[in-house]
Coordinates of C-alpha atoms and ligand atoms in Angstrom, one line a residue:
M1 CA 61.5 205.9 -11.3
L2 CA 63.7 205.2 -14.3
S3 CA 62.3 203.1 -17.1
Y4 CA 64.4 200.2 -18.2
E5 CA 64.7 201.9 -21.6
D6 CA 66.2 205.1 -20.1
A7 CA 68.4 203.0 -17.8
R8 CA 69.8 201.2 -20.9
L9 CA 70.4 204.5 -22.6
K10 CA 72.3 205.7 -19.6
V11 CA 74.4 202.5 -19.5
I12 CA 75.2 202.9 -23.2
E13 CA 76.1 206.6 -22.9
V14 CA 78.3 206.1 -19.9
T15 CA 80.0 202.9 -21.2
A16 CA 80.6 204.5 -24.6
G17 CA 82.0 207.6 -22.9
L18 CA 84.8 205.5 -21.4
R19 CA 86.1 205.2 -25.0
R20 CA 87.8 201.9 -24.4
I21 CA 89.3 200.4 -27.5
P22 CA 89.7 196.7 -27.0
A23 CA 93.0 194.9 -27.9
R24 CA 93.0 192.9 -31.1
E25 CA 93.7 189.3 -31.9
N26 CA 94.0 187.3 -35.1
L27 CA 91.7 184.3 -35.4
K28 CA 91.2 181.6 -38.0
L29 CA 88.1 182.5 -40.0
Q30 CA 86.2 179.4 -38.8
N31 CA 86.8 180.4 -35.1
S32 CA 85.5 183.9 -35.4
A33 CA 81.7 183.5 -35.2
G34 CA 80.3 185.9 -32.6
R35 CA 83.3 188.1 -32.5
I36 CA 83.6 191.8 -33.5
L37 CA 85.7 192.6 -36.6
A38 CA 88.6 195.0 -36.0
Q39 CA 89.3 195.3 -39.7
E40 CA 87.4 195.9 -43.0
I41 CA 87.0 193.2 -45.5
V42 CA 87.3 194.5 -49.1
A43 CA 86.3 192.7 -52.2
D44 CA 89.5 191.4 -54.0
R45 CA 87.7 191.3 -57.4
D46 CA 84.2 191.7 -58.8
Y47 CA 81.6 189.4 -57.6
P48 CA 80.6 187.5 -59.5
S49 CA 83.8 187.7 -61.4
F50 CA 82.1 186.7 -64.6
D51 CA 78.5 186.6 -65.8
R52 CA 77.3 183.6 -63.9
A53 CA 74.6 181.1 -65.0
T54 CA 72.1 180.4 -62.2
R55 CA 70.5 177.4 -63.8
D56 CA 71.5 174.3 -65.7
G57 CA 70.4 174.7 -69.3
F58 CA 71.4 176.5 -72.5
A59 CA 73.1 179.8 -73.0
V60 CA 71.3 181.5 -75.8
R61 CA 70.9 184.9 -77.6
A62 CA 67.5 186.2 -76.4
T63 CA 66.9 187.6 -79.9
D64 CA 66.9 184.1 -81.3
C65 CA 64.2 183.0 -78.8
R66 CA 61.7 185.8 -78.8
E67 CA 59.0 183.2 -79.1
A68 CA 58.7 179.6 -77.9
G69 CA 59.8 176.9 -80.2
A70 CA 63.1 178.3 -81.5
K71 CA 65.4 175.5 -82.7
L72 CA 69.1 176.2 -82.0
R73 CA 72.4 174.5 -82.8
V74 CA 74.3 173.3 -79.8
I75 CA 78.0 174.2 -80.3
G76 CA 79.5 172.9 -77.1
E77 CA 79.2 172.8 -73.3
I78 CA 80.5 174.8 -70.4
R79 CA 80.9 173.4 -66.9
A80 CA 81.3 175.4 -63.7
G81 CA 84.9 176.5 -63.5
G82 CA 85.4 175.8 -67.2
E83 CA 86.2 178.2 -70.0
F84 CA 84.6 178.5 -73.4
A85 CA 86.7 180.4 -75.9
K86 CA 84.2 180.7 -78.8
G87 CA 81.4 183.1 -79.0
V88 CA 77.7 182.3 -79.6
S89 CA 76.4 183.5 -83.0
A90 CA 72.9 183.7 -84.4
G91 CA 71.1 180.4 -84.3
E92 CA 73.6 178.9 -81.8
C93 CA 73.6 178.0 -78.1
V94 CA 75.8 176.3 -75.6
Q95 CA 74.8 173.8 -73.0
I96 CA 75.7 175.4 -69.6
M97 CA 75.8 174.3 -65.9
T98 CA 74.9 176.3 -62.8
G99 CA 77.8 178.4 -61.7
A100 CA 79.5 178.5 -65.2
A101 CA 80.5 181.6 -67.1
V102 CA 78.0 182.7 -69.8
P103 CA 79.9 182.8 -73.1
Q104 CA 80.4 185.8 -75.3
G105 CA 77.4 186.5 -77.5
A106 CA 74.8 184.8 -75.2
D107 CA 72.7 187.0 -73.0
A108 CA 70.2 184.5 -71.5
V109 CA 70.1 181.0 -70.0
V110 CA 67.1 178.8 -70.6
M111 CA 66.5 176.2 -67.9
I112 CA 67.0 172.7 -69.1
E113 CA 63.4 171.9 -68.0
H114 CA 62.2 174.4 -70.7
T115 CA 64.1 172.7 -73.6
R116 CA 63.8 169.5 -75.6
T117 CA 66.6 167.9 -77.5
G118 CA 65.8 168.1 -81.2
A119 CA 65.2 165.4 -83.7
R120 CA 68.5 166.3 -85.3
E121 CA 71.9 165.8 -83.6
N122 CA 73.2 169.0 -81.8
E123 CA 69.8 170.6 -82.0
V124 CA 67.7 171.8 -79.1
T125 CA 64.2 173.3 -79.1
I126 CA 63.7 176.2 -76.7
E127 CA 60.1 175.8 -75.5
R128 CA 59.8 179.2 -73.8
A129 CA 60.5 182.7 -75.0
A130 CA 63.8 184.0 -73.5
E131 CA 64.5 187.5 -72.2
S132 CA 67.9 189.1 -72.1
G133 CA 69.5 188.6 -68.7
M134 CA 67.4 185.7 -67.8
N135 CA 69.0 183.3 -65.2
I136 CA 72.3 185.3 -65.3
V137 CA 73.9 187.2 -62.5
P138 CA 76.0 189.8 -64.2
R139 CA 79.7 190.3 -63.4
G140 CA 80.1 192.8 -60.5
S141 CA 76.4 192.9 -59.6
E142 CA 76.9 191.6 -56.1
S143 CA 80.0 193.7 -55.4
R144 CA 82.8 195.4 -57.2
A145 CA 86.5 195.0 -56.7
G146 CA 87.5 197.4 -53.8
D147 CA 84.0 197.6 -52.3
V148 CA 83.9 197.3 -48.5
L149 CA 82.1 194.0 -47.9
L150 CA 82.3 194.1 -44.1
R151 CA 83.0 197.2 -42.0
A152 CA 85.1 197.2 -38.9
K153 CA 83.0 196.7 -35.7
T154 CA 80.7 194.3 -37.5
R155 CA 79.5 191.3 -35.5
V156 CA 80.7 188.1 -37.3
G157 CA 77.9 185.6 -38.1
Y158 CA 77.9 182.8 -40.6
A159 CA 77.1 185.1 -43.6
E160 CA 80.0 187.4 -42.6
I161 CA 82.2 184.3 -42.4
A162 CA 81.1 183.3 -45.9
I163 CA 81.7 186.7 -47.5
A164 CA 85.2 186.9 -45.8
A165 CA 85.9 183.5 -47.2
Q166 CA 84.9 184.5 -50.6
A167 CA 87.2 187.5 -50.4
G168 CA 90.1 185.2 -49.4
A169 CA 90.4 186.2 -45.7
A170 CA 91.5 183.0 -44.0
E171 CA 92.1 184.9 -40.8
L172 CA 90.3 187.8 -39.3
D173 CA 91.5 190.6 -37.0
V174 CA 88.9 190.8 -34.2
Y175 CA 88.7 192.5 -30.8
R176 CA 89.5 190.5 -27.7
K177 CA 86.5 189.6 -25.6
P178 CA 86.1 191.8 -22.7
R179 CA 86.6 190.1 -19.3
V180 CA 83.6 190.5 -17.0
A181 CA 84.2 189.7 -13.3
I182 CA 81.3 188.1 -11.5
L183 CA 80.9 188.3 -7.7
S184 CA 77.9 187.0 -5.8
T185 CA 77.3 188.2 -2.3
G186 CA 75.4 186.9 0.7
D187 CA 76.2 185.1 4.0
E188 CA 73.6 182.4 3.0
V189 CA 75.3 181.5 -0.3
V190 CA 77.6 178.4 -0.5
A191 CA 79.5 176.9 -3.4
V192 CA 77.5 174.7 -5.9
E193 CA 79.6 171.7 -4.8
A194 CA 78.9 172.3 -1.1
Q195 CA 76.1 170.8 1.0
P196 CA 74.1 173.8 2.1
G197 CA 73.0 174.1 5.7
P198 CA 69.2 174.1 6.4
F199 CA 69.0 177.9 5.8
E200 CA 71.7 178.2 3.2
I201 CA 71.5 178.1 -0.6
R202 CA 73.8 177.2 -3.4
N203 CA 75.4 179.9 -5.5
S204 CA 73.3 179.7 -8.7
N205 CA 73.8 183.4 -9.7
G206 CA 77.5 183.0 -10.2
V207 CA 77.2 180.4 -12.8
S208 CA 74.0 181.7 -14.5
L209 CA 75.7 185.1 -14.8
A210 CA 78.8 183.5 -16.3
A211 CA 76.5 181.8 -18.9
Q212 CA 74.9 185.2 -19.6
V213 CA 78.2 186.9 -19.9
E214 CA 79.4 184.3 -22.4
L215 CA 76.2 184.3 -24.4
A216 CA 76.6 188.1 -24.6
G217 CA 80.1 187.5 -26.2
A218 CA 82.4 188.2 -23.2
E219 CA 84.6 186.1 -21.0
A220 CA 83.4 185.4 -17.5
V221 CA 85.8 185.6 -14.6
L222 CA 84.1 183.9 -11.6
L223 CA 85.3 185.4 -8.3
G224 CA 83.1 183.3 -6.1
N225 CA 81.0 184.7 -3.3
A226 CA 81.6 187.5 -0.8
P227 CA 80.0 187.4 2.7
D228 CA 78.0 190.4 3.8
R229 CA 80.9 192.0 5.6
A230 CA 82.3 195.3 4.3
D231 CA 86.0 194.4 4.5
E232 CA 85.8 191.1 2.6
L233 CA 83.4 192.5 0.2
R234 CA 85.7 195.5 -0.5
E235 CA 88.7 193.2 -1.1
M236 CA 86.8 191.1 -3.6
I237 CA 85.3 194.1 -5.4
E238 CA 88.8 195.5 -5.8
R239 CA 89.8 192.2 -7.3
G240 CA 86.8 192.4 -9.7
L241 CA 87.7 196.0 -10.7
Q242 CA 90.9 194.7 -12.4
E243 CA 88.7 193.2 -15.2
D244 CA 86.9 195.2 -17.9
A245 CA 83.6 195.3 -16.0
L246 CA 82.2 193.9 -12.7
V247 CA 78.8 192.3 -12.1
L248 CA 77.6 191.7 -8.5
S249 CA 74.6 189.9 -7.4
G250 CA 72.8 190.6 -4.1
G251 CA 73.2 193.1 -1.4
V252 CA 71.6 196.1 -3.2
S253 CA 68.2 196.2 -1.5
M254 CA 67.2 197.9 1.7
G255 CA 68.3 195.2 4.2
K256 CA 70.7 195.9 7.1
Y257 CA 73.4 193.8 5.4
D258 CA 72.9 195.1 1.9
L259 CA 76.4 196.7 1.6
V260 CA 77.3 196.7 -2.0
E261 CA 76.5 200.4 -2.8
E262 CA 78.1 201.6 0.4
V263 CA 81.3 199.6 -0.3
L264 CA 81.4 200.8 -3.9
R265 CA 80.9 204.4 -2.8
G266 CA 83.8 203.9 -0.4
L267 CA 85.9 202.9 -3.4
G268 CA 85.0 206.1 -5.2
A269 CA 82.1 204.9 -7.4
E270 CA 79.8 207.3 -9.2
F271 CA 76.3 205.9 -9.5
F272 CA 73.9 206.7 -12.4
F273 CA 70.8 204.9 -11.0
D274 CA 69.9 202.5 -8.2
A275 CA 66.3 201.7 -9.0
L276 CA 64.3 200.8 -12.1
A277 CA 60.6 200.7 -12.8
I278 CA 60.6 197.0 -13.5
R279 CA 59.6 193.8 -11.8
P280 CA 61.6 191.7 -11.1
G281 CA 64.8 193.7 -10.8
R282 CA 63.8 197.0 -9.3
P283 CA 66.9 197.6 -7.0
A284 CA 69.5 197.3 -9.8
V285 CA 72.4 199.7 -9.5
F286 CA 74.8 200.9 -12.2
G287 CA 77.9 203.0 -11.7
I288 CA 81.5 203.5 -12.7
C289 CA 84.2 202.6 -10.2
R290 CA 87.9 203.1 -11.0
G291 CA 87.0 203.6 -14.6
K292 CA 85.1 200.3 -14.9
P293 CA 81.3 199.8 -15.4
V294 CA 79.8 198.1 -12.3
F295 CA 76.4 196.5 -12.1
G296 CA 75.0 195.7 -8.7
L297 CA 72.2 193.4 -9.6
P298 CA 69.6 192.2 -7.1
G299 CA 70.2 188.7 -5.7
N300 CA 66.9 187.0 -6.5
P301 CA 67.9 184.8 -9.4
V302 CA 65.2 185.9 -11.9
S303 CA 65.9 189.5 -11.0
T304 CA 69.6 188.9 -11.6
M305 CA 68.9 187.4 -15.0
V306 CA 66.4 190.1 -16.2
T307 CA 68.6 193.0 -15.2
F308 CA 71.7 191.4 -16.7
E309 CA 69.9 191.0 -20.0
L310 CA 68.5 194.6 -20.0
L311 CA 71.5 196.5 -18.6
A312 CA 74.7 194.5 -18.8
V313 CA 74.4 193.1 -22.3
P314 CA 74.6 196.6 -24.0
A315 CA 77.7 197.4 -21.9
V316 CA 79.3 194.1 -23.0
D317 CA 78.5 195.0 -26.6
I318 CA 80.3 198.3 -26.3
L319 CA 83.2 196.9 -24.4
S320 CA 83.5 194.2 -27.1
G321 CA 84.2 197.0 -29.6
S322 CA 80.7 197.0 -31.2
E323 CA 77.5 199.0 -30.8
A324 CA 74.8 198.1 -28.3
R325 CA 72.3 195.7 -29.8
P326 CA 68.6 196.5 -29.2
V327 CA 66.5 194.4 -26.8
P328 CA 65.4 191.6 -29.1
L329 CA 61.6 191.9 -28.4
L330 CA 59.3 189.8 -30.5
K331 CA 55.5 190.0 -30.8
A332 CA 53.3 187.0 -29.9
K333 CA 49.6 186.4 -29.3
L334 CA 48.5 185.9 -25.7
S335 CA 47.0 182.5 -25.2
R336 CA 45.4 183.7 -21.9
G337 CA 44.7 187.2 -20.5
V338 CA 47.3 188.7 -18.2
E339 CA 47.1 191.4 -15.6
Q340 CA 49.5 193.1 -13.2
K341 CA 48.7 195.7 -10.6
A342 CA 52.0 197.4 -9.8
A343 CA 52.8 200.3 -12.1
L344 CA 56.1 198.8 -13.3
T345 CA 57.1 197.0 -16.5
H346 CA 56.8 193.3 -15.7
F347 CA 59.0 190.4 -17.1
L348 CA 57.0 187.2 -16.5
P349 CA 58.3 183.7 -17.1
A350 CA 56.5 182.3 -20.2
V351 CA 56.5 179.8 -23.0
L352 CA 56.6 180.9 -26.6
D353 CA 55.6 178.5 -29.3
W354 CA 54.5 178.3 -32.9
A355 CA 52.4 175.2 -32.7
S356 CA 49.3 177.0 -33.8
G357 CA 51.0 178.5 -36.8
E358 CA 51.7 181.8 -35.2
A359 CA 53.8 183.0 -32.3
T360 CA 51.8 182.3 -29.1
V361 CA 52.9 183.1 -25.6
S362 CA 51.6 181.7 -22.3
E363 CA 52.5 183.0 -18.9
L364 CA 53.7 180.4 -16.4
P365 CA 52.6 180.3 -12.8
W366 CA 55.4 181.4 -10.5
Q367 CA 56.3 182.4 -7.0
G368 CA 58.1 185.6 -7.9
S369 CA 61.6 186.6 -8.5
G370 CA 63.3 183.8 -6.6
D371 CA 61.4 181.1 -8.7
M372 CA 64.0 180.1 -11.2
A373 CA 62.2 176.7 -11.6
A374 CA 59.3 178.5 -13.3
L375 CA 61.7 180.3 -15.6
A376 CA 63.4 177.0 -16.5
R377 CA 59.9 175.6 -17.5
G378 CA 59.7 178.3 -20.2
N379 CA 61.8 179.9 -22.8
C380 CA 61.1 183.6 -22.6
F381 CA 59.8 186.6 -20.7
L382 CA 56.3 188.0 -21.4
V383 CA 56.8 191.7 -21.2
L384 CA 53.9 193.7 -19.8
H385 CA 54.7 197.4 -20.1
R386 CA 53.7 199.7 -17.4
S387 CA 51.6 201.7 -19.8
K388 CA 49.3 198.7 -20.4
L389 CA 49.1 196.3 -17.5
K390 CA 46.1 194.4 -18.6
L391 CA 45.8 192.4 -21.8
A392 CA 43.1 190.0 -23.0
A393 CA 43.6 186.6 -24.7
G394 CA 44.4 187.0 -28.4
E395 CA 46.1 190.4 -28.0
W396 CA 49.6 190.9 -29.2
V397 CA 52.2 191.3 -26.5
D398 CA 56.0 191.8 -26.4
V399 CA 58.2 188.8 -25.7
L400 CA 61.8 188.8 -24.7
P401 CA 63.4 185.4 -25.7
R402 CA 65.8 183.9 -23.3
R403 CA 69.2 184.5 -25.0
G404 CA 70.7 181.3 -26.5
L405 CA 67.4 179.4 -26.3
L406 CA 65.3 180.9 -29.1
Ligands
AMP501 P1 69.6 190.1 -1.8 O1 69.5 190.8 -3.1 O2 71.0 189.9 -1.4 O3 68.7 190.7 -0.8 O4 69.1 188.6 -2.1 C1 67.7 188.4 -2.5 C2 67.4 186.9 -2.6 O5 68.3 186.3 -3.6 C3 67.7 186.2 -1.3 O6 66.6 185.2 -1.1 C4 69.0 185.5 -1.5 O7 69.1 184.4 -0.7 C5 68.9 185.2 -3.0 N1 70.3 185.1 -3.5 C6 71.3 186.0 -3.3 N2 72.4 185.7 -3.9 C7 72.2 184.5 -4.5 C8 73.0 183.6 -5.3 N3 74.2 183.9 -5.6 N4 72.4 182.5 -5.8 C9 71.1 182.3 -5.6 N5 70.3 183.0 -4.9 C10 70.8 184.1 -4.3
MG502 MG1 72.0 189.4 0.3

């Protein structure tokens, strides 16, 4: 059976093969976090654009301060943003503030903490030896005018926003978010607002998938729930195929009323896999139908969540105009031993914390893939790879944080 790693590679290859280039939109810089850049950001000038002091203190000539105790004449001061026309000659210095331009002639800044105002007026004693370049960031050392600061297809985070701001980009061209249709299935499923009958359940997958879609950077289009009847299911799937991708929950197992694959096949879908060597999430299906990626995720809520994270997130990344991000696995120490029998990679509800000073993870008791209550007591999945299904307390283990929580 296919490993989740190979299944992801398949999703990535197939989705990238669609060669969809998303439409663009122009956003205010402050609204662009989490979006994918559709343009480059180029440095409009050298950064810094002058030799910048990184400390409050005195701009000196290092040759005057080879040893501690040099006494220098203070010929003026320079504030951040200010200009100092004169140069600094032998035996002279200038009081300088953080962020100000180092004047001609000076080649080091001595921190104010390492100086003492002299007995005489306008005299300062430099109490440490200075080296050329000390506490100065030279002009152009961060970037040069014309350098590409951000490449197209970069994901915009706060540092990217800062560098775009520095370069004067008050607006950014970004790609439009892909629209991901979400369709749950099942005769037993009723709306969240409804009072379920004794053997019915509320539709939690629709809204949890919508949250996952949005955390992955796409727009969720909630289509509601389809009953386990081929005609109605087909109609709602066709509606979903109008969006950039379609995610279904339920109806992909071996039951008599699991119709998703059959209906998709009837609509001309090509499938790339319909089972994975994972638990929960084994019956996950991926295909292309009418040119759109379609994920048939199992209906058990924890299975739906795990398979969305592993399979659908990389497709969302590509449809967003970017590259697929890796699965963000962390390492943590096991607080208690764990063991699983089935030769599958297991994703177990768990709590990750740093209270002991290092990342520690504890498996939570749970009732299997329908037990979203257990998942909600934790913040991550403990990942037990099928190559090593037994680990003792104190061993390092992979952890998959729950997106948006950690
Ligand atoms: P299925 O994959 O259709 O066989 O469903 C597996 C389990 O997940 C069943 O217990 C379903 O009742 C449950 N389930 C299916 N769809 C949903 C949903 N939208 N919300 C919550 N649970 C669901
Ligand atoms: Mg079902």
